[in-house]
mmCIF file of C-alpha atoms in Angstrom:
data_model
loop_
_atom_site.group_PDB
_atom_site.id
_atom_site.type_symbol
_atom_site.label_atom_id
_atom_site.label_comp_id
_atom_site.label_asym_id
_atom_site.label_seq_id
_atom_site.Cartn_x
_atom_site.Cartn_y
_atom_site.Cartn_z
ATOM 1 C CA UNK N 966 126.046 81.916 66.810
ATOM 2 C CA UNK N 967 125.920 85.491 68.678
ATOM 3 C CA UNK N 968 125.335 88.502 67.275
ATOM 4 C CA UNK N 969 129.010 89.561 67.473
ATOM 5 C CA UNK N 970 130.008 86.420 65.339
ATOM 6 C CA UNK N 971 127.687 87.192 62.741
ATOM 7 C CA UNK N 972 128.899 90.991 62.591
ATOM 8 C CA UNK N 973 132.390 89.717 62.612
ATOM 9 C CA UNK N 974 131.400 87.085 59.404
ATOM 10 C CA UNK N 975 130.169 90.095 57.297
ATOM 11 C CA UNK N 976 133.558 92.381 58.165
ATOM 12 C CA UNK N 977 132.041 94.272 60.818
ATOM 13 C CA UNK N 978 128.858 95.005 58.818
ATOM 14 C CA UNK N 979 125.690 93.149 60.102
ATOM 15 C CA UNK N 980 124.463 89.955 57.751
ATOM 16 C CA UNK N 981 120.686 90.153 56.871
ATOM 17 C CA UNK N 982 119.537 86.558 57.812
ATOM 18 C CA UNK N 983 115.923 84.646 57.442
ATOM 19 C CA UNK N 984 115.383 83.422 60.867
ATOM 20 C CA UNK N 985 112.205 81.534 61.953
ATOM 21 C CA UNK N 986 110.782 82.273 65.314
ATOM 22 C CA UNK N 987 108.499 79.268 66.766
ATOM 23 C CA UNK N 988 105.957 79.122 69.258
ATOM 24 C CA UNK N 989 106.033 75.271 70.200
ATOM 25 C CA UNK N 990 102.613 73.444 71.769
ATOM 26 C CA UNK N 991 101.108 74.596 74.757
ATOM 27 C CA UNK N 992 101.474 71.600 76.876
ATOM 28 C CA UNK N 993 99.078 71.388 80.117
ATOM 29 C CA UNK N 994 97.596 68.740 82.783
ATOM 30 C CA UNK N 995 94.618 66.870 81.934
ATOM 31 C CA UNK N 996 93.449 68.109 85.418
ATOM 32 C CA UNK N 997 94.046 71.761 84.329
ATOM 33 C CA UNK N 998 90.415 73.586 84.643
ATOM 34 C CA UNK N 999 91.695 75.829 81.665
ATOM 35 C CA UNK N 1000 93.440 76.180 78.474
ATOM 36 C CA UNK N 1001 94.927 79.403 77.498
ATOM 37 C CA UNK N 1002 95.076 80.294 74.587
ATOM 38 C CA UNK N 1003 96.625 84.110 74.003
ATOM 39 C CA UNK N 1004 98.841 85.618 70.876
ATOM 40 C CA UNK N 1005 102.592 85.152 70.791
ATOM 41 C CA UNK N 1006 103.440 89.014 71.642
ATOM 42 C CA UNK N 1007 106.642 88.170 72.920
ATOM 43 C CA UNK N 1008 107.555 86.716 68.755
ATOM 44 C CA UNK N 1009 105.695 89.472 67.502
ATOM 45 C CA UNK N 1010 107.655 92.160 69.476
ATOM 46 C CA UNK N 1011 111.048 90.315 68.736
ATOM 47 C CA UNK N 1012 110.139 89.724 64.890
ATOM 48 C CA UNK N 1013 109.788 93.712 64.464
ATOM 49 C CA UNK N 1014 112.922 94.292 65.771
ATOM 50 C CA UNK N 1015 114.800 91.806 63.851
ATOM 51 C CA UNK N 1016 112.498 93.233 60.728
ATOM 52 C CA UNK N 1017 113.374 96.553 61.312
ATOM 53 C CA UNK N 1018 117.123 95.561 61.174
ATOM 54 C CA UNK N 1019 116.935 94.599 58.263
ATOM 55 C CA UNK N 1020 116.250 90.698 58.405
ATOM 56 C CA UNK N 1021 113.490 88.686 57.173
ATOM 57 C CA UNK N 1022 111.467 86.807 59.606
ATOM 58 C CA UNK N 1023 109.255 83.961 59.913
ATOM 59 C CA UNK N 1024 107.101 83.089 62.643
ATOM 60 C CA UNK N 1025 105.152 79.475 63.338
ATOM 61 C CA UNK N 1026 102.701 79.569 65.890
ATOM 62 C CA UNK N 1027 102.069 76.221 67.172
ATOM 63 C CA UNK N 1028 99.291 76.776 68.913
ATOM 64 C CA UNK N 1029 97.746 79.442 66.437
ATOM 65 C CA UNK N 1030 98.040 77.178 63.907
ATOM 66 C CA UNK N 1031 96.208 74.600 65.194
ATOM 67 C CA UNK N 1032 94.052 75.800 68.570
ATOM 68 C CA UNK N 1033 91.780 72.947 68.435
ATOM 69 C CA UNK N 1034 94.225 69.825 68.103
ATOM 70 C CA UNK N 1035 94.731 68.273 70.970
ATOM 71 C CA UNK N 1036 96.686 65.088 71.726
ATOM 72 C CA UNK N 1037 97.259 63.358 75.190
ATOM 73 C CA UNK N 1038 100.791 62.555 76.315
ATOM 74 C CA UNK N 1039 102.203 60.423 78.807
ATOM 75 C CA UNK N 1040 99.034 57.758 79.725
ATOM 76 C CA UNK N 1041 96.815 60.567 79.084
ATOM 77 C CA UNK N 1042 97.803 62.946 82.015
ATOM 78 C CA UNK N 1043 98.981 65.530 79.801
ATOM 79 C CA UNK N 1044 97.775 67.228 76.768
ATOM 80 C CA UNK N 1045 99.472 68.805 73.976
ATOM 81 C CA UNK N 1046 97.602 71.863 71.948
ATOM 82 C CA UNK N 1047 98.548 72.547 68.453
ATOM 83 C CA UNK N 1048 101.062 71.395 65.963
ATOM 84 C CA UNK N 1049 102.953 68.176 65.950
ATOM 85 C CA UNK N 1050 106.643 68.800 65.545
ATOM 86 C CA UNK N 1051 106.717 67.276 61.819
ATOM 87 C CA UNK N 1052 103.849 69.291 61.069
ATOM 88 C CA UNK N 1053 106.131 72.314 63.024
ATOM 89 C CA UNK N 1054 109.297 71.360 60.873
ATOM 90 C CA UNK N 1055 107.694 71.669 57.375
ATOM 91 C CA UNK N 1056 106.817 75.370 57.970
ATOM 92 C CA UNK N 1057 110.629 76.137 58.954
ATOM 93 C CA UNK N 1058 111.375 77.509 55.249
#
């Protein structure tokens, strides 16, 4: 849905939604020398904007959440930092 349709929905008049922003895993090499780890600005900067528009916002940071669980993918060559996608899902109110 676009921002148009959802002006159009309330008669021209902009609905106040809940919308849930989500940073998902970091996903990296097992090779990779380094693991970065830095805040979501990008969902922080978008989450005041859509707060200052009125809407309610909620924000799941994968990796945040859960810097130090790690999980290797795909015979071990990758690895997967942060929350599982179940664990993801139940924080999606």
């Amino acid at each position: 849905m676009l921002f148009g349709d959802i002006q159009e929905l309330a008669g021209g008049e902009c609905a106040m939604l809940h919308i849930t922003l989500v940073r998902p895993p970091n996903l990296v090499s097992y090779f990779a020398s380094t693991r970065v780890l830095t805040p979501p600005l990008g969902l922080a900067y978008i989450a005041s904007s859509l707060k200052r528009a009125g809407h309610s916002v909620t924000i799941v940071d994968a990796v945040g959440e859960a810097p130090h669980k790690v999980m290797r993918l795909f015979n071990g060559k990758m690895l997967v930092t942060g929350l599982s996608i179940p664990e993801i899902l139940q924080r999606i109110p």
